[in-house]
Amino acid sequence: MEKVIIIGAGPAGLTAAIELLKNGGDYDVTILEGSQAMGGISQTVRYNGNRMDIGGHRFFSKNQQVMDWWADLMPLQGKPAYDDKKLGHEKPLAENGPDPETEDNVMLVRDRVSRIYYNKHFFDYPISMKPETIKNMGFVTTMKAGFSYLWACVFKKPETNLENFYINRFGKVLYSMFFEGYTEKLWGRHPSEISADWGSQRVKGLSITALLKDMFKKVFGTKNKGEVETSLIEQFWYPKYGPGQLWETAAEKVKELGGKILTGCQVKKIMCEGRKVTSVVCDTAEGEKTFTGDIFISSMPVKDLILGMDGTKPCDTVIKIAKGLPYRDFVTVGLLVNKLNHKNETNKTTLGNIVPDCWIYVQDKGVKLGRIQIFNNWSPYMVEKPEDTVWIGLEYFCAEGDDFWNMSEEDCVKFATAELVKMGVISENEVLDSHREKVKKAYPAYFDTYKHFDTMIKFLDTFPNLYCVGRNGQHRYNNMDHSMLTAMETAEAIKTGKKSRKDIWNVNTEKEYHEEKSGN
């Protein structure tokens, strides 16, 4: 029986464990997790009866294996959820599926509403070409945006950076309004300094042309005859109590299948002999511990993996690339408030008539705030009193050790509250409760030494018993399903003895990726 050590109990690590252990897989699997939580950045934090989703996670994939995997762990709802029942919303229901009002292990079907907040107006996200958009932008700005787009269609810029990538698809006016400020907040760099790879991964095929095509499909009833771009999906699955609930369920599945999960095990050294990993050394509450194995699957930040290698040291070039790999860190401030000042002026009814958004992207450059989550709209079960209070998450992007990261929780909450008041989202003295969460290395970034990342891949692939999976394991801004697919490809390679890592590294590098499957 081969001994498999998996570093990290996030989506990739837990998926790899289940894939190796299911169907009587003959492996001795141990997962080493540095924290006490399951799911990595996809965990759900509980606080005073309310739950926070760290970053917001939609469960939708073009890959049927991933969809089936989720549904197997957490069946799709067979009866309406609390808010849908109260408001008369119709949702697709699974035959004989669980009732979310009486059962907890259930996946909900939720409506996706995400908008941009810019200049005290709401705009569809992605931007749509409809009368309300034109009204909010104003006639003059709309005309400028139109001519700017036509200019961009004729005079294409070389896609050597993210700024040019966006301008080619939207024109300079729309880019400066709806992409430039948010992108700079997210990455701490101007889009002109960021690789276009980020855009090609996260905005697959999205453009004015794609928006117009999608609009015509809706008008003429042909929506299901083609594929819908990743950012245009209108419904998604979501666990009753947030994404962490699914990954906690997955962790129980690992244990049922005979795997072990050890929390509080922070991997700090990767011991190698020649071109083989032999063990990992962890810091634990009981002191330093060493875990030996035959196969190692790593979802830890690849930067830390490389710099933690001992015995066989990487060459100076690889070490230099690893040291220069950039990340953005993440802070969420949860605020429980009586109400939001913005009235729901959409055609979607909600509990308490709050705005229907899951996310609100904050494009205004006058505030540091990047995004607002409204947890009531992800799932009514995330909020203790969903009809009487609004539980929101204010998302900030920063660097570990900077002034914002180092703020006390009290000062951070005051800062975030003041920004919301300044934006007109809430009034003073509306906050009933608050909580802050900090996440290191939440977003692998595409600048600095990232351009030499292929050199690191070549080095890592010389270790036949080491596999890198997941967002941080591959330094790739993957969605959750992509991280799972890297683990599935890895499990398949291990079981079949496949030596090439190409299919593992190639997940989410295809030119077109659609979260919604073709209707054909």
CSV table of C-alpha atoms in Angstrom, one decimal, residues 69-464:
chain,number,residue,atom,x,y,z
A,69,TRP,CA,-19.1,15.0,-7.4
A,70,TRP,CA,-20.8,17.9,-5.6
A,71,ALA,CA,-24.3,16.5,-5.9
A,72,ASP,CA,-23.1,13.1,-4.6
A,73,LEU,CA,-21.8,14.8,-1.4
A,74,MET,CA,-24.7,17.3,-1.1
A,75,PRO,CA,-27.9,16.5,-2.9
A,76,LEU,CA,-29.8,19.2,-4.8
A,77,GLN,CA,-32.9,20.6,-3.0
A,78,GLY,CA,-36.2,19.0,-3.7
A,79,LYS,CA,-38.4,21.6,-1.9
A,80,PRO,CA,-38.2,25.4,-1.9
A,81,ALA,CA,-35.8,27.2,0.5
A,82,TYR,CA,-37.1,29.6,3.1
A,83,ASP,CA,-36.9,32.8,1.0
A,84,ASP,CA,-38.1,31.2,-2.2
A,85,LYS,CA,-41.1,29.7,-0.4
A,86,LYS,CA,-42.0,33.0,1.3
A,87,LEU,CA,-41.5,35.1,-1.9
A,88,GLY,CA,-43.0,32.6,-4.4
A,89,HIS,CA,-39.8,32.1,-6.4
A,90,GLU,CA,-39.7,29.1,-8.6
A,91,LYS,CA,-36.5,27.1,-8.8
A,92,PRO,CA,-35.6,23.8,-10.5
A,93,LEU,CA,-36.1,21.1,-7.8
A,94,ALA,CA,-34.6,17.6,-7.7
A,95,GLU,CA,-37.1,14.7,-7.6
A,96,ASN,CA,-37.0,13.3,-4.1
A,97,GLY,CA,-34.4,15.8,-3.1
A,98,PRO,CA,-34.1,17.0,0.5
A,99,ASP,CA,-36.2,19.8,2.0
A,100,PRO,CA,-33.8,22.6,3.1
A,101,GLU,CA,-36.4,23.7,5.7
A,102,THR,CA,-36.0,20.4,7.6
A,103,GLU,CA,-32.7,18.9,6.4
A,104,ASP,CA,-29.2,20.5,6.5
A,105,ASN,CA,-27.2,18.3,3.9
A,106,VAL,CA,-28.7,20.1,0.9
A,107,MET,CA,-27.5,22.1,-2.1
A,108,LEU,CA,-29.6,25.2,-2.9
A,109,VAL,CA,-30.2,26.7,-6.4
A,110,ARG,CA,-29.6,30.4,-6.2
A,111,ASP,CA,-30.0,33.3,-8.6
A,112,ARG,CA,-26.8,35.1,-9.5
A,113,VAL,CA,-27.1,38.8,-9.2
A,114,SER,CA,-23.8,40.7,-9.2
A,115,ARG,CA,-23.6,44.4,-10.0
A,116,ILE,CA,-21.1,47.2,-10.1
A,117,TYR,CA,-21.4,50.2,-7.8
A,118,TYR,CA,-20.0,53.3,-9.5
A,119,ASN,CA,-20.6,56.9,-9.0
A,120,LYS,CA,-23.5,56.1,-6.6
A,121,HIS,CA,-25.3,54.1,-9.4
A,122,PHE,CA,-25.7,50.3,-9.9
A,123,PHE,CA,-24.6,48.8,-13.2
A,124,ASP,CA,-25.0,45.2,-14.3
A,125,TYR,CA,-22.0,43.0,-13.9
A,126,PRO,CA,-20.9,42.2,-16.6
A,127,ILE,CA,-22.0,45.5,-18.1
A,128,SER,CA,-25.1,45.1,-20.2
A,129,MET,CA,-26.4,47.3,-23.1
A,130,LYS,CA,-29.8,48.3,-21.9
A,131,PRO,CA,-31.7,51.5,-21.2
A,132,GLU,CA,-31.0,51.6,-17.5
A,133,THR,CA,-27.2,51.4,-18.2
A,134,ILE,CA,-27.4,54.3,-20.6
A,135,LYS,CA,-29.5,56.3,-18.2
A,136,ASN,CA,-27.0,55.8,-15.3
A,137,MET,CA,-24.0,56.6,-17.5
A,138,GLY,CA,-25.7,59.6,-19.2
A,139,PHE,CA,-26.1,60.2,-22.9
A,140,VAL,CA,-22.7,61.9,-23.4
A,141,THR,CA,-20.7,59.3,-21.6
A,142,THR,CA,-22.6,56.5,-23.5
A,143,MET,CA,-21.7,58.1,-26.8
A,144,LYS,CA,-18.1,58.4,-25.8
A,145,ALA,CA,-18.1,54.8,-24.7
A,146,GLY,CA,-19.6,53.6,-28.0
A,147,PHE,CA,-17.1,55.5,-30.1
A,148,SER,CA,-14.3,54.4,-27.9
A,149,TYR,CA,-15.3,50.8,-28.4
A,150,LEU,CA,-15.5,51.2,-32.2
A,151,TRP,CA,-12.1,52.7,-32.1
A,152,ALA,CA,-10.8,49.7,-30.1
A,153,CYS,CA,-12.3,47.3,-32.7
A,154,VAL,CA,-10.4,49.0,-35.5
A,155,PHE,CA,-7.1,49.8,-33.7
A,156,LYS,CA,-6.3,46.7,-31.7
A,157,LYS,CA,-3.5,47.0,-29.1
A,158,PRO,CA,-0.9,44.3,-28.6
A,159,GLU,CA,-2.1,42.2,-25.6
A,160,THR,CA,1.1,42.5,-23.7
A,161,ASN,CA,-0.7,43.5,-20.5
A,162,LEU,CA,-4.1,43.4,-18.8
A,163,GLU,CA,-4.9,47.0,-19.7
A,164,ASN,CA,-4.6,46.4,-23.4
A,165,PHE,CA,-6.6,43.1,-23.0
A,166,TYR,CA,-9.6,45.0,-21.5
A,167,ILE,CA,-9.4,48.0,-23.9
A,168,ASN,CA,-9.5,45.7,-26.9
A,169,ARG,CA,-12.7,44.1,-25.6
A,170,PHE,CA,-14.5,47.2,-24.2
A,171,GLY,CA,-12.8,50.3,-25.4
A,172,LYS,CA,-10.9,52.8,-23.2
A,173,VAL,CA,-13.9,54.6,-21.7
A,174,LEU,CA,-15.6,51.5,-20.3
A,175,TYR,CA,-12.3,50.1,-19.3
A,176,SER,CA,-11.5,53.2,-17.2
A,177,MET,CA,-14.9,53.3,-15.6
A,178,PHE,CA,-15.5,49.6,-14.9
A,179,PHE,CA,-12.2,47.7,-14.9
A,180,GLU,CA,-9.2,50.0,-14.1
A,181,GLY,CA,-10.0,51.0,-10.5
A,182,TYR,CA,-11.2,47.6,-9.3
A,183,THR,CA,-8.3,45.8,-10.9
A,184,GLU,CA,-5.8,48.1,-9.3
A,185,LYS,CA,-7.5,47.6,-5.9
A,186,LEU,CA,-7.4,43.9,-6.3
A,187,TRP,CA,-3.8,43.5,-7.3
A,188,GLY,CA,-2.2,46.7,-5.9
A,189,ARG,CA,-0.8,47.3,-9.4
A,190,HIS,CA,-2.0,49.2,-12.4
A,191,PRO,CA,-3.4,46.9,-15.1
A,192,SER,CA,-0.6,48.0,-17.4
A,193,GLU,CA,1.8,46.1,-15.1
A,194,ILE,CA,-0.2,42.9,-15.0
A,195,SER,CA,0.1,40.0,-17.5
A,196,ALA,CA,-2.8,39.5,-19.9
A,197,ASP,CA,-2.9,35.9,-18.7
A,198,TRP,CA,-5.1,37.0,-15.8
A,199,GLY,CA,-7.7,38.4,-18.1
A,200,SER,CA,-7.7,35.4,-20.4
A,201,GLN,CA,-8.3,33.1,-17.4
A,202,ARG,CA,-10.9,35.0,-15.6
A,203,VAL,CA,-12.8,36.9,-18.3
A,204,LYS,CA,-12.8,34.0,-20.9
A,205,GLY,CA,-14.2,35.4,-24.1
A,206,LEU,CA,-16.1,38.2,-22.4
A,207,SER,CA,-16.5,41.4,-24.5
A,208,ILE,CA,-19.1,43.8,-25.8
A,209,THR,CA,-19.7,41.3,-28.6
A,210,ALA,CA,-20.3,38.5,-26.2
A,211,LEU,CA,-22.7,40.7,-24.1
A,212,LEU,CA,-24.7,41.7,-27.2
A,213,LYS,CA,-24.9,38.0,-28.4
A,214,ASP,CA,-26.1,37.0,-24.9
A,215,MET,CA,-28.7,39.8,-24.9
A,216,PHE,CA,-30.1,38.8,-28.4
A,217,LYS,CA,-30.3,35.1,-27.3
A,218,LYS,CA,-32.5,36.2,-24.3
A,219,VAL,CA,-34.7,38.4,-26.5
A,220,PHE,CA,-35.2,35.8,-29.2
A,221,GLY,CA,-35.4,32.8,-26.9
A,222,THR,CA,-32.3,31.1,-28.2
A,223,LYS,CA,-30.4,31.2,-24.9
A,224,ASN,CA,-30.0,27.4,-24.6
A,225,LYS,CA,-28.8,26.9,-28.2
A,226,GLY,CA,-25.3,28.1,-27.4
A,227,GLU,CA,-22.8,28.4,-24.7
A,228,VAL,CA,-22.9,31.3,-22.2
A,229,GLU,CA,-19.7,33.0,-21.1
A,230,THR,CA,-18.3,32.2,-17.7
A,231,SER,CA,-19.3,35.5,-16.2
A,232,LEU,CA,-22.8,35.4,-17.6
A,233,ILE,CA,-24.3,32.4,-15.7
A,234,GLU,CA,-27.6,33.3,-14.0
A,235,GLN,CA,-28.0,30.5,-11.5
A,236,PHE,CA,-25.6,28.4,-9.4
A,237,TRP,CA,-25.6,25.9,-6.6
A,238,TYR,CA,-24.8,26.8,-3.1
A,239,PRO,CA,-24.7,24.7,0.1
A,240,LYS,CA,-27.3,25.6,2.7
A,241,TYR,CA,-24.7,26.8,5.2
A,242,GLY,CA,-22.1,28.0,2.8
A,243,PRO,CA,-19.2,26.4,0.9
A,244,GLY,CA,-17.4,25.3,4.0
A,245,GLN,CA,-20.3,23.0,4.8
A,246,LEU,CA,-19.6,21.0,1.6
A,247,TRP,CA,-15.8,20.8,2.4
A,248,GLU,CA,-16.5,19.7,6.0
A,249,THR,CA,-18.8,17.0,4.5
A,250,ALA,CA,-15.9,16.0,2.1
A,251,ALA,CA,-13.6,15.8,5.1
A,252,GLU,CA,-16.0,13.4,6.8
A,253,LYS,CA,-16.0,11.3,3.6
A,254,VAL,CA,-12.2,11.1,3.6
A,255,LYS,CA,-12.3,9.7,7.1
A,256,GLU,CA,-15.1,7.3,6.3
A,257,LEU,CA,-13.0,5.9,3.4
A,258,GLY,CA,-10.1,5.4,5.8
A,259,GLY,CA,-8.1,8.6,5.2
A,260,LYS,CA,-6.6,10.7,8.0
A,261,ILE,CA,-6.8,14.5,8.4
A,262,LEU,CA,-4.4,16.2,10.8
A,263,THR,CA,-5.1,19.8,11.6
A,264,GLY,CA,-2.6,22.3,13.1
A,265,CYS,CA,0.2,20.8,11.0
A,266,GLN,CA,2.0,23.6,9.2
A,267,VAL,CA,4.4,22.2,6.7
A,268,LYS,CA,7.7,24.1,6.8
A,269,LYS,CA,10.3,21.7,5.2
A,270,ILE,CA,10.1,19.3,2.2
A,271,MET,CA,12.9,16.8,2.6
A,272,CYS,CA,14.3,15.4,-0.7
A,273,GLU,CA,16.9,12.8,-1.7
A,274,GLY,CA,18.0,13.2,-5.3
A,275,ARG,CA,14.9,13.7,-7.4
A,276,LYS,CA,12.5,12.2,-4.8
A,277,VAL,CA,10.6,13.8,-1.9
A,278,THR,CA,11.0,11.5,1.1
A,279,SER,CA,9.2,13.4,3.9
A,280,VAL,CA,7.8,16.7,5.2
A,281,VAL,CA,8.5,18.4,8.5
A,282,CYS,CA,5.6,20.2,10.2
A,283,ASP,CA,5.2,22.6,13.1
A,284,THR,CA,2.5,21.4,15.4
A,285,ALA,CA,1.2,22.2,18.9
A,286,GLU,CA,3.3,19.3,20.2
A,287,GLY,CA,6.4,20.5,18.5
A,288,GLU,CA,8.1,19.5,15.2
A,289,LYS,CA,6.9,16.3,13.5
A,290,THR,CA,8.1,14.5,10.4
A,291,PHE,CA,5.8,12.6,8.0
A,292,THR,CA,7.3,10.2,5.5
A,293,GLY,CA,5.5,9.0,2.3
A,294,ASP,CA,5.8,7.5,-1.1
A,295,ILE,CA,3.8,10.1,-3.0
A,296,PHE,CA,3.3,13.8,-2.1
A,297,ILE,CA,0.5,16.1,-3.3
A,298,SER,CA,1.0,19.7,-2.5
A,299,SER,CA,-1.6,22.5,-2.5
A,300,MET,CA,0.5,24.8,-0.3
A,301,PRO,CA,1.8,28.0,-2.0
A,302,VAL,CA,4.3,26.8,-4.6
A,303,LYS,CA,6.6,29.7,-3.4
A,304,ASP,CA,6.8,28.1,0.1
A,305,LEU,CA,7.1,24.6,-1.4
A,306,ILE,CA,10.2,25.6,-3.4
A,307,LEU,CA,11.8,27.6,-0.6
A,308,GLY,CA,11.1,24.9,1.9
A,309,MET,CA,13.0,22.2,0.0
A,310,ASP,CA,15.9,20.6,1.8
A,311,GLY,CA,18.4,17.9,0.9
A,312,THR,CA,18.0,18.6,-2.9
A,313,LYS,CA,18.1,22.4,-3.1
A,314,PRO,CA,16.6,24.1,-6.2
A,315,CYS,CA,19.1,26.1,-8.3
A,316,ASP,CA,19.5,29.8,-7.7
A,317,THR,CA,17.4,30.6,-10.7
A,318,VAL,CA,14.4,28.6,-9.4
A,319,ILE,CA,14.8,30.1,-5.9
A,320,LYS,CA,14.9,33.6,-7.3
A,321,ILE,CA,11.7,33.0,-9.3
A,322,ALA,CA,10.0,31.5,-6.2
A,323,LYS,CA,11.0,34.4,-4.0
A,324,GLY,CA,9.6,36.9,-6.5
A,325,LEU,CA,6.2,35.2,-6.9
A,326,PRO,CA,3.6,37.8,-5.8
A,327,TYR,CA,0.4,37.3,-3.9
A,328,ARG,CA,-2.5,39.5,-2.7
A,329,ASP,CA,-3.8,39.0,0.8
A,330,PHE,CA,-7.4,39.4,1.8
A,331,VAL,CA,-9.4,40.9,4.6
A,332,THR,CA,-13.2,40.5,5.1
A,333,VAL,CA,-15.0,42.7,7.5
A,334,GLY,CA,-18.5,41.2,8.4
A,335,LEU,CA,-21.1,43.8,9.5
A,336,LEU,CA,-24.5,43.0,10.8
A,337,VAL,CA,-26.8,46.0,10.1
A,338,ASN,CA,-30.4,46.9,10.5
A,339,LYS,CA,-30.8,47.8,6.9
A,340,LEU,CA,-29.1,49.1,3.7
A,341,ASN,CA,-30.0,52.6,2.4
A,342,HIS,CA,-30.4,51.3,-1.2
A,343,LYS,CA,-33.9,50.3,-2.1
A,344,ASN,CA,-34.5,47.2,-4.3
A,345,GLU,CA,-35.4,48.7,-7.6
A,346,THR,CA,-35.0,45.5,-9.6
A,347,ASN,CA,-37.7,43.0,-10.6
A,348,LYS,CA,-36.3,40.4,-8.1
A,349,THR,CA,-38.1,40.2,-4.8
A,350,THR,CA,-36.1,39.7,-1.6
A,351,LEU,CA,-36.6,39.2,2.1
A,352,GLY,CA,-36.9,42.7,3.7
A,353,ASN,CA,-36.8,44.1,0.1
A,354,ILE,CA,-33.0,44.4,0.3
A,355,VAL,CA,-31.0,44.7,-3.0
A,356,PRO,CA,-30.8,41.2,-4.5
A,357,ASP,CA,-27.0,41.2,-5.1
A,358,CYS,CA,-24.7,38.4,-4.0
A,359,TRP,CA,-21.7,40.6,-4.8
A,360,ILE,CA,-21.4,44.3,-5.4
A,361,TYR,CA,-18.2,45.3,-7.1
A,362,VAL,CA,-17.0,48.7,-5.9
A,363,GLN,CA,-15.4,50.6,-8.8
A,364,ASP,CA,-15.1,54.0,-7.1
A,365,LYS,CA,-11.5,54.9,-6.6
A,366,GLY,CA,-12.3,57.1,-3.6
A,367,VAL,CA,-12.6,54.1,-1.3
A,368,LYS,CA,-10.3,51.1,-0.6
A,369,LEU,CA,-13.3,48.7,-0.5
A,370,GLY,CA,-13.2,46.3,-3.4
A,371,ARG,CA,-16.4,44.2,-3.1
A,372,ILE,CA,-19.5,43.8,-0.9
A,373,GLN,CA,-21.1,40.4,-0.2
A,374,ILE,CA,-24.7,40.2,1.0
A,375,PHE,CA,-24.8,36.9,2.7
A,376,ASN,CA,-28.7,36.9,3.0
A,377,ASN,CA,-28.8,36.5,-0.8
A,378,TRP,CA,-26.3,33.7,-1.0
A,379,SER,CA,-28.5,31.6,1.4
A,380,PRO,CA,-31.1,32.8,3.9
A,381,TYR,CA,-29.7,30.1,6.3
A,382,MET,CA,-26.4,32.0,6.5
A,383,VAL,CA,-28.1,34.7,8.6
A,384,GLU,CA,-29.7,34.1,12.0
A,385,LYS,CA,-32.5,36.7,11.3
A,386,PRO,CA,-32.6,37.1,7.5
A,387,GLU,CA,-35.8,39.2,7.6
A,388,ASP,CA,-34.8,41.6,10.3
A,389,THR,CA,-31.1,42.1,9.7
A,390,VAL,CA,-28.6,42.3,6.8
A,391,TRP,CA,-25.3,40.4,7.1
A,392,ILE,CA,-22.7,41.8,4.7
A,393,GLY,CA,-19.0,41.1,4.0
A,394,LEU,CA,-16.7,44.0,3.0
A,395,GLU,CA,-13.8,42.6,1.0
A,396,TYR,CA,-10.4,44.3,1.0
A,397,PHE,CA,-7.3,43.4,-0.9
A,398,CYS,CA,-4.0,44.2,0.7
A,399,ALA,CA,-0.5,42.9,1.4
A,400,GLU,CA,0.5,41.0,4.5
A,401,GLY,CA,2.2,43.4,6.9
A,402,ASP,CA,1.0,46.6,5.3
A,403,ASP,CA,-0.9,49.3,7.3
A,404,PHE,CA,-4.3,47.8,6.5
A,405,TRP,CA,-3.3,44.3,7.3
A,406,ASN,CA,-1.8,45.4,10.6
A,407,MET,CA,-4.8,47.4,11.8
A,408,SER,CA,-6.5,46.3,15.0
A,409,GLU,CA,-9.9,44.7,14.4
A,410,GLU,CA,-11.6,47.6,16.1
A,411,ASP,CA,-9.9,50.2,13.8
A,412,CYS,CA,-10.5,48.0,10.7
A,413,VAL,CA,-14.2,47.8,11.5
A,414,LYS,CA,-14.4,51.6,12.0
A,415,PHE,CA,-12.5,52.2,8.7
A,416,ALA,CA,-14.9,49.8,6.8
A,417,THR,CA,-18.0,51.3,8.4
A,418,ALA,CA,-16.9,54.8,7.5
A,419,GLU,CA,-16.4,53.9,3.9
A,420,LEU,CA,-19.9,52.4,3.7
A,421,VAL,CA,-21.3,55.6,5.2
A,422,LYS,CA,-19.3,57.7,2.8
A,423,MET,CA,-20.7,55.6,-0.2
A,424,GLY,CA,-24.3,56.0,1.2
A,425,VAL,CA,-24.8,52.3,1.6
A,426,ILE,CA,-25.6,52.5,5.3
A,427,SER,CA,-26.2,55.3,7.8
A,428,GLU,CA,-24.2,55.9,10.9
A,429,ASN,CA,-25.1,53.9,14.0
A,430,GLU,CA,-26.6,51.0,11.9
A,431,VAL,CA,-24.0,48.4,12.8
A,432,LEU,CA,-25.2,45.8,15.3
A,433,ASP,CA,-22.2,43.4,15.3
A,434,SER,CA,-19.0,42.9,13.4
A,435,HIS,CA,-16.2,40.4,12.8
A,436,ARG,CA,-12.9,40.4,10.8
A,437,GLU,CA,-11.2,37.6,9.0
A,438,LYS,CA,-7.7,37.7,7.4
A,439,VAL,CA,-6.4,35.4,4.7
A,440,LYS,CA,-2.8,35.1,3.6
A,441,LYS,CA,-1.9,34.4,0.0
A,442,ALA,CA,-5.5,34.4,-1.1
A,443,TYR,CA,-4.8,35.5,-4.7
A,444,PRO,CA,-1.7,34.3,-6.7
A,445,ALA,CA,-0.7,37.3,-8.8
A,446,TYR,CA,0.4,37.5,-12.4
A,447,PHE,CA,3.3,39.9,-12.4
A,448,ASP,CA,7.0,40.1,-11.3
A,449,THR,CA,8.7,36.7,-11.6
A,450,TYR,CA,5.5,35.0,-12.7
A,451,LYS,CA,6.6,35.5,-16.3
A,452,HIS,CA,9.3,32.8,-15.6
A,453,PHE,CA,6.9,30.4,-14.0
A,454,ASP,CA,7.4,27.8,-16.7
A,455,THR,CA,11.0,27.3,-15.4
A,456,MET,CA,9.6,26.4,-12.0
A,457,ILE,CA,7.2,23.9,-13.6
A,458,LYS,CA,10.1,22.2,-15.4
A,459,PHE,CA,12.0,21.9,-12.1
A,460,LEU,CA,9.0,20.5,-10.2
A,461,ASP,CA,8.2,18.0,-12.9
A,462,THR,CA,11.7,16.4,-12.3
A,463,PHE,CA,10.3,15.0,-9.0
A,464,PRO,CA,8.2,11.9,-10.1
